[in-house]
XYZ file of C-alpha atoms in Angstrom:
494
model
C -79.532 -78.983 -27.299
C -81.373 -81.798 -25.714
C -79.988 -84.229 -23.134
C -81.142 -87.042 -20.701
C -80.003 -87.595 -16.957
C -76.374 -88.595 -17.517
C -75.310 -87.011 -20.701
C -73.149 -83.893 -20.232
C -73.544 -80.492 -21.877
C -71.081 -77.693 -22.411
C -71.973 -74.221 -22.685
C -74.315 -73.233 -25.479
C -73.269 -69.605 -26.434
C -71.392 -70.220 -29.472
C -74.853 -71.825 -30.751
C -75.753 -68.587 -30.999
C -73.334 -66.649 -32.369
C -74.091 -66.902 -35.873
C -76.873 -64.736 -35.009
C -76.471 -60.939 -35.548
C -75.775 -59.517 -32.216
C -76.440 -55.935 -33.107
C -79.570 -54.845 -31.734
C -79.643 -51.544 -32.978
C -80.380 -52.504 -36.392
C -84.070 -53.901 -34.965
C -84.706 -50.789 -33.571
C -86.678 -51.990 -30.393
C -88.304 -49.729 -28.436
C -86.723 -48.962 -24.845
C -88.896 -50.873 -22.392
C -91.537 -49.288 -20.431
C -93.570 -50.731 -17.205
C -97.150 -50.495 -18.736
C -96.282 -52.093 -22.263
C -94.027 -54.951 -20.961
C -97.252 -55.857 -18.412
C -99.487 -55.875 -21.094
C -98.211 -58.342 -22.820
C -98.240 -60.643 -19.997
C -101.237 -63.526 -20.256
C -102.602 -66.081 -17.522
C -103.250 -68.254 -20.565
C -99.320 -67.985 -21.086
C -98.759 -68.859 -17.732
C -100.978 -71.292 -17.090
C -100.092 -73.363 -20.543
C -96.178 -73.358 -19.524
C -97.133 -74.817 -15.941
C -99.288 -77.370 -17.984
C -95.891 -78.181 -20.051
C -94.209 -78.622 -16.731
C -96.658 -80.447 -15.240
C -96.547 -82.853 -18.082
C -92.680 -83.152 -17.970
C -93.617 -84.324 -14.263
C -96.451 -86.912 -15.245
C -94.418 -88.436 -18.087
C -91.788 -89.895 -15.650
C -92.485 -92.914 -13.346
C -91.223 -90.653 -10.575
C -93.626 -87.993 -11.396
C -91.827 -85.337 -10.222
C -89.263 -82.685 -11.630
C -86.408 -83.333 -9.144
C -82.759 -82.597 -9.870
C -80.783 -84.648 -12.316
C -84.016 -86.477 -13.146
C -85.980 -86.952 -16.522
C -88.492 -84.341 -15.686
C -86.187 -81.822 -14.460
C -83.917 -82.570 -17.627
C -87.120 -81.424 -19.649
C -87.928 -79.003 -17.893
C -84.376 -76.905 -18.601
C -83.904 -78.194 -22.091
C -87.640 -76.103 -22.540
C -86.361 -73.019 -21.039
C -83.373 -73.143 -23.100
C -85.322 -73.687 -26.328
C -87.928 -70.975 -25.502
C -84.662 -68.785 -24.822
C -83.358 -69.812 -28.067
C -86.188 -69.063 -30.142
C -86.147 -65.725 -29.718
C -84.149 -64.505 -32.711
C -80.798 -63.802 -30.659
C -82.394 -61.243 -28.131
C -80.387 -63.233 -25.387
C -76.564 -65.048 -24.632
C -77.528 -68.077 -23.644
C -75.839 -70.895 -21.677
C -75.853 -74.283 -19.689
C -73.829 -74.404 -16.638
C -73.149 -77.846 -15.299
C -71.833 -78.699 -11.554
C -72.245 -82.208 -9.735
C -74.389 -82.971 -6.821
C -75.086 -85.505 -4.141
C -78.973 -86.878 -4.724
C -80.608 -88.867 -2.238
C -83.924 -90.131 -1.832
C -85.614 -92.964 -0.229
C -88.002 -93.537 2.575
C -88.356 -93.827 6.243
C -90.693 -95.477 9.154
C -91.317 -94.961 12.564
C -93.452 -97.245 15.156
C -93.383 -96.628 18.329
C -94.851 -99.170 20.791
C -96.278 -101.107 17.347
C -97.998 -97.781 16.317
C -97.029 -96.079 12.916
C -95.994 -92.569 13.180
C -96.267 -91.255 9.562
C -92.666 -90.683 8.991
C -91.002 -88.824 6.364
C -87.493 -89.061 4.877
C -84.742 -86.284 5.769
C -82.406 -85.226 2.639
C -79.038 -86.605 3.120
C -80.134 -89.335 5.868
C -77.876 -92.002 5.413
C -79.557 -95.787 5.761
C -79.961 -97.656 8.637
C -82.661 -99.677 11.038
C -82.778 -99.425 15.143
C -84.852 -100.625 17.402
C -84.181 -98.494 20.610
C -85.394 -96.877 23.742
C -86.856 -93.410 23.030
C -85.228 -90.533 24.762
C -86.507 -86.600 24.879
C -83.900 -83.980 23.879
C -84.636 -81.398 25.989
C -84.061 -77.687 25.417
C -84.274 -75.758 22.368
C -80.634 -75.662 20.908
C -78.939 -77.294 23.963
C -75.279 -78.223 23.610
C -73.268 -80.968 22.706
C -72.571 -81.902 26.211
C -75.807 -81.063 27.396
C -76.586 -84.195 24.764
C -74.003 -86.360 25.529
C -75.366 -86.378 29.184
C -78.899 -87.078 27.513
C -77.487 -90.037 24.960
C -75.442 -92.358 26.263
C -78.219 -95.118 27.288
C -81.138 -94.226 24.518
C -79.871 -93.561 21.215
C -83.046 -93.164 19.168
C -83.877 -89.095 20.236
C -87.146 -86.591 18.877
C -85.488 -83.682 18.918
C -85.790 -80.119 17.517
C -83.202 -79.294 14.596
C -80.870 -76.871 16.167
C -80.358 -80.074 18.692
C -79.440 -81.053 14.920
C -78.483 -85.106 14.099
C -74.910 -84.063 13.615
C -74.376 -83.109 17.164
C -76.421 -86.433 18.257
C -74.059 -88.610 16.093
C -70.904 -87.465 18.039
C -73.112 -87.965 21.205
C -73.421 -91.638 20.320
C -76.923 -91.317 18.801
C -77.947 -94.092 16.587
C -80.891 -92.057 14.854
C -82.976 -88.773 15.124
C -86.147 -88.400 14.939
C -87.395 -84.529 14.423
C -90.757 -82.972 15.123
C -92.450 -80.380 13.737
C -93.214 -77.088 15.035
C -96.701 -76.139 12.931
C -99.334 -78.308 12.016
C -99.227 -79.759 8.587
C -99.715 -83.332 7.185
C -96.310 -84.519 7.090
C -92.545 -83.667 7.758
C -89.930 -84.065 5.222
C -86.648 -82.039 5.223
C -83.022 -81.585 4.518
C -80.109 -82.273 7.152
C -78.293 -79.767 4.755
C -75.489 -81.026 3.310
C -74.054 -85.098 2.975
C -71.106 -83.538 5.457
C -71.331 -81.725 8.397
C -68.431 -80.680 10.269
C -70.508 -80.997 13.838
C -70.548 -84.580 13.569
C -71.632 -87.828 11.456
C -74.824 -87.897 9.965
C -77.372 -90.474 11.451
C -80.472 -91.941 10.199
C -83.344 -88.910 10.598
C -86.575 -89.289 10.083
C -89.499 -86.747 10.979
C -92.927 -86.717 12.339
C -95.810 -84.432 12.304
C -96.434 -82.090 15.266
C -99.133 -83.818 16.831
C -97.627 -87.285 16.449
C -94.200 -85.848 17.761
C -95.938 -84.002 20.810
C -98.121 -87.074 21.699
C -94.663 -88.790 22.152
C -93.155 -86.022 24.101
C -95.821 -85.774 26.529
C -95.791 -89.448 27.477
C -91.839 -89.507 27.774
C -92.346 -86.460 29.990
C -94.971 -88.373 32.068
C -92.152 -90.709 32.463
C -93.253 -93.466 30.041
C -90.616 -96.427 28.194
C -91.177 -96.230 24.886
C -89.123 -98.303 22.457
C -89.140 -96.684 18.723
C -88.572 -98.937 15.417
C -86.788 -96.863 12.941
C -86.226 -97.752 9.544
C -84.169 -95.171 6.661
C -83.637 -96.714 3.576
C -81.745 -93.943 1.745
C -80.102 -93.691 -2.302
C -77.525 -91.609 -2.722
C -75.596 -90.924 -5.715
C -73.789 -87.866 -7.451
C -75.905 -86.407 -10.320
C -75.072 -83.682 -13.294
C -77.201 -80.817 -12.901
C -77.436 -77.461 -15.044
C -78.334 -73.744 -14.230
C -79.861 -71.999 -17.578
C -78.501 -68.386 -17.872
C -79.798 -66.077 -20.373
C -78.555 -62.701 -20.461
C -79.605 -59.916 -22.753
C -76.987 -58.819 -25.759
C -78.178 -55.038 -25.162
C -77.981 -52.954 -22.091
C -74.692 -51.829 -20.421
C -73.046 -55.658 -19.146
C -71.157 -53.667 -16.418
C -74.402 -52.933 -14.605
C -76.958 -55.915 -14.605
C -80.114 -56.724 -12.814
C -80.189 -60.808 -11.914
C -83.496 -62.389 -12.146
C -83.435 -65.955 -10.025
C -85.841 -69.280 -9.971
C -85.189 -72.798 -8.985
C -86.588 -75.120 -11.469
C -86.487 -78.639 -9.389
C -88.810 -80.239 -7.821
C -89.136 -82.247 -4.442
C -89.243 -85.763 -4.897
C -92.812 -86.105 -3.496
C -94.835 -84.148 -6.919
C -94.759 -82.096 -9.655
C -93.402 -78.817 -7.670
C -96.037 -76.377 -9.966
C -96.002 -73.935 -7.601
C -92.752 -74.638 -5.964
C -91.291 -73.582 -8.218
C -92.566 -73.824 -11.315
C -94.610 -70.930 -10.690
C -91.364 -68.757 -10.562
C -89.391 -70.483 -13.503
C -92.546 -70.093 -15.447
C -93.078 -66.323 -14.282
C -89.623 -64.857 -15.166
C -89.684 -67.199 -18.399
C -92.792 -65.176 -19.582
C -91.331 -61.768 -18.398
C -87.761 -62.891 -20.683
C -89.973 -63.786 -23.424
C -91.767 -60.625 -23.493
C -89.002 -58.374 -23.050
C -87.502 -59.631 -26.324
C -89.810 -56.873 -28.180
C -87.576 -53.961 -26.094
C -84.173 -52.430 -25.897
C -82.667 -52.009 -22.026
C -80.152 -49.590 -21.326
C -78.981 -51.970 -18.342
C -78.291 -55.809 -19.204
C -80.953 -57.900 -17.576
C -80.026 -61.743 -16.922
C -82.191 -64.192 -16.137
C -80.734 -67.256 -13.855
C -82.867 -70.889 -13.748
C -81.001 -72.785 -10.956
C -81.015 -76.262 -10.293
C -81.226 -78.307 -6.899
C -82.463 -75.408 -4.534
C -84.675 -78.450 -2.876
C -81.240 -79.871 -1.842
C -79.880 -76.497 -0.225
C -79.882 -73.792 -3.037
C -77.238 -75.648 -4.289
C -77.580 -74.365 -7.836
C -77.661 -70.679 -6.896
C -74.675 -71.208 -4.487
C -72.451 -73.101 -7.163
C -73.551 -69.984 -9.292
C -72.303 -67.244 -7.015
C -69.454 -69.252 -5.988
C -68.471 -69.531 -10.046
C -68.187 -65.355 -9.954
C -65.200 -63.663 -9.997
C -65.251 -60.634 -7.687
C -64.975 -58.374 -10.693
C -68.118 -60.269 -12.202
C -70.228 -59.903 -8.676
C -69.320 -56.178 -8.572
C -71.231 -55.914 -11.972
C -74.727 -57.048 -10.138
C -76.445 -54.414 -9.262
C -79.251 -56.349 -7.677
C -80.711 -59.989 -7.393
C -84.558 -60.640 -7.565
C -85.642 -64.011 -6.497
C -88.747 -65.306 -6.824
C -90.149 -68.887 -5.510
C -93.418 -69.500 -5.103
C -95.744 -66.920 -6.827
C -98.756 -68.647 -6.790
C -99.555 -70.122 -3.684
C -103.547 -71.446 -3.471
C -104.390 -69.204 -0.149
C -101.808 -66.891 -1.151
C -100.353 -63.233 0.615
C -98.397 -60.878 -1.294
C -95.382 -61.406 0.623
C -91.939 -58.450 0.005
C -88.795 -59.321 1.120
C -87.906 -56.960 4.266
C -84.434 -55.744 2.653
C -84.566 -52.696 5.057
C -84.749 -54.884 8.126
C -87.454 -52.694 9.533
C -89.699 -55.726 10.554
C -87.871 -58.399 10.968
C -84.502 -57.219 11.883
C -82.009 -58.576 9.148
C -80.852 -56.180 6.324
C -79.724 -56.439 2.823
C -76.738 -54.942 1.031
C -77.612 -51.511 0.112
C -79.904 -51.603 -2.557
C -82.525 -54.269 -0.961
C -84.366 -51.841 0.862
C -84.597 -49.506 -2.696
C -85.766 -52.786 -3.964
C -88.551 -53.797 -1.107
C -89.358 -50.017 -1.618
C -90.121 -50.558 -5.618
C -92.474 -53.593 -4.816
C -94.228 -51.903 -2.272
C -94.796 -48.538 -4.103
C -96.233 -50.748 -7.221
C -98.462 -52.821 -5.505
C -99.855 -49.794 -3.692
C -99.441 -47.381 -6.216
C -99.808 -49.163 -9.988
C -101.761 -52.448 -9.079
C -103.886 -51.302 -5.960
C -102.940 -54.317 -3.782
C -101.903 -54.802 -0.240
C -98.991 -56.578 0.373
C -97.109 -57.812 4.057
C -93.301 -57.562 4.597
C -91.779 -61.245 4.201
C -88.840 -61.999 6.333
C -85.450 -61.551 4.531
C -83.828 -64.834 6.006
C -81.896 -66.153 2.971
C -84.161 -69.145 3.040
C -84.534 -69.341 -1.047
C -81.925 -68.998 -3.997
C -81.248 -64.866 -2.814
C -79.659 -66.102 0.293
C -76.254 -67.044 -1.691
C -76.202 -63.604 -3.523
C -77.093 -61.842 -0.193
C -74.167 -63.988 1.846
C -72.028 -62.374 -1.502
C -72.774 -58.794 -0.381
C -75.253 -58.520 -3.530
C -77.983 -56.208 -2.865
C -81.575 -58.825 -3.186
C -85.259 -59.027 -3.115
C -88.322 -60.763 -4.542
C -91.899 -61.899 -3.621
C -93.565 -64.834 -2.152
C -96.672 -66.164 -1.584
C -96.264 -68.197 0.998
C -95.505 -71.942 1.820
C -96.095 -74.257 4.748
C -97.026 -71.259 7.399
C -100.285 -70.339 8.284
C -102.244 -67.440 6.976
C -103.180 -65.206 9.447
C -106.604 -63.557 10.223
C -105.115 -60.014 9.559
C -103.930 -61.674 6.432
C -107.481 -63.104 5.409
C -108.506 -59.468 5.212
C -105.955 -58.361 3.027
C -105.975 -61.078 0.575
C -109.199 -63.143 1.101
C -108.462 -67.252 1.517
C -108.882 -69.051 4.603
C -107.564 -67.800 7.943
C -105.527 -70.807 10.257
C -104.606 -72.625 7.070
C -101.217 -73.027 5.353
C -100.733 -70.611 2.296
C -100.128 -74.041 0.165
C -101.592 -76.877 1.822
C -99.970 -78.613 -1.027
C -96.579 -77.168 -0.251
C -94.006 -80.079 -1.140
C -96.602 -82.602 -1.770
C -98.117 -84.973 -4.924
C -101.128 -82.264 -4.977
C -98.388 -79.200 -6.179
C -99.872 -79.794 -9.347
C -101.650 -76.887 -11.945
C -105.230 -77.332 -9.802
C -102.801 -75.901 -6.890
C -102.116 -72.284 -8.574
C -104.222 -69.337 -7.773
C -103.692 -67.571 -11.029
C -104.994 -63.990 -9.589
C -101.515 -64.228 -7.523
C -99.654 -65.371 -10.446
C -100.958 -63.163 -12.706
C -100.115 -59.837 -10.379
C -96.745 -61.041 -9.288
C -95.530 -61.475 -12.673
C -96.832 -58.406 -13.587
C -94.423 -57.207 -10.561
C -91.824 -58.960 -11.917
C -92.376 -57.347 -15.365
C -92.394 -53.865 -13.344
C -89.057 -54.285 -11.940
C -87.581 -55.396 -14.751
C -88.505 -52.321 -17.134
C -87.720 -50.053 -14.116
C -84.391 -51.189 -14.156
C -83.597 -52.127 -17.368
C -83.807 -48.587 -18.158
C -81.865 -46.957 -15.016
C -80.485 -48.203 -11.810
C -80.864 -44.712 -10.848
C -83.284 -45.330 -7.419
C -80.423 -47.538 -6.214
C -77.229 -46.305 -4.199
C -73.727 -46.733 -5.611
C -72.304 -50.582 -5.105
C -71.117 -51.041 -1.656
C -71.067 -54.928 -1.170
C -72.523 -55.756 2.423
C -73.702 -59.049 3.603
C -76.625 -59.309 5.501
C -76.939 -57.848 9.081
C -78.471 -57.983 11.990
C -80.224 -54.588 12.972
C -79.690 -52.957 16.219
C -83.303 -51.969 16.267
C -86.135 -54.465 17.844
C -87.821 -57.074 15.864
C -86.877 -60.670 15.081
C -83.480 -62.094 14.386
C -82.571 -64.180 11.700
C -83.912 -67.833 12.087
C -81.673 -69.314 9.206
C -81.994 -70.680 5.827
C -83.711 -73.680 7.132
C -85.982 -72.121 9.962
C -88.893 -74.074 9.060
C -87.255 -77.272 10.884
C -86.311 -75.291 13.575
C -88.637 -77.132 16.890
C -89.331 -75.759 19.752
C -90.141 -78.393 22.315
């Protein structure tokens, strides 16, 4: 079933009801890691990535943002690919409605353009006001109030968040970056925030923000002209859910990847790579039988705050959640300046521990990369920044792989993985250049084989996982870093 931007869909499991559901008659061999991995080809990953790029470039916006034509074409394609597998999967669309925002922002200080980016959910507005520095990382509302009564346009870190600034009387906010990247365009997290009213919010680079901060610290008086033009509209979008008809439906492995891009470009690494990666594994898995059910969930609207995964998890009853033994999430698995990152489910590196089973998922990937693939790996912070976050928050074991986004590769990582130290893992993160040419195909195929290994392992048995015991992510008492939060890339120290 095909659709455009505004045509509602229904769950389509009824369309597959005429296909025989008995898998025994097909006499499929039980899934094994090596044969499943051998079925994965770089050429297929690249071809499917090309198709997603084509969906984006066929639209005036040249993106695959949720609810738009490029994204609708993406999820139609995924549905059709799964539906063509001879009834191996039960498949459905899951519709939901979310607020979409887009637009642009500009900021001039002393007549000099600062190259501002728009923050998602920012309202429109234009103001010319004195610029005032908000001091202290994560300062409290009363402290902000004293600072803001006379000067409402403020460069701030996100912990000094715009709703607090709005409640304190500010008319606009400017957030500057904490790392050196070409631009900053983030999200305010939601259209309505309990801390206070949202205000027009723009983002600028670390260099520009630091220069303004230094001038203000030295006593300069600066006047800012901020102009935010924002479109906000409700859009219907869809998750795609496919579960094997074979395997124990009371013991389920759930794989997730988000299907949408940001407005800036086609989003082929973020997250066409994850979408295509689990799709190709799903296609190859149809050649085998499984002892435990495998569920693939392609979630929408991640770029607007994990909305599709949050909706999906919220739609599950407690009984349905209890059937999920593990969620594995794959978001950006082909970064050009890649690392092989494995989510730190046991918390021994980053001080955040997932539900029982998260540590075992981490160990499975560590063992695979070390013993089977002969590759190095590094732990990745288990911070809930991608679509495993809602599962972890619901007490479901979670894990996954990640090759890096806007973070900077260290010399130690260069020694492990090659590439360039001092450069972002993905220099095209959330940019127009995140296209097929941005993919590192070595990282792509290696991560996809690791995904296949996990699917084969858990498709055969969950014996390596502990008994179910729903537990939310917790901070460990041992040393290490604390959880910074889901949008930590915008927590900016001054």
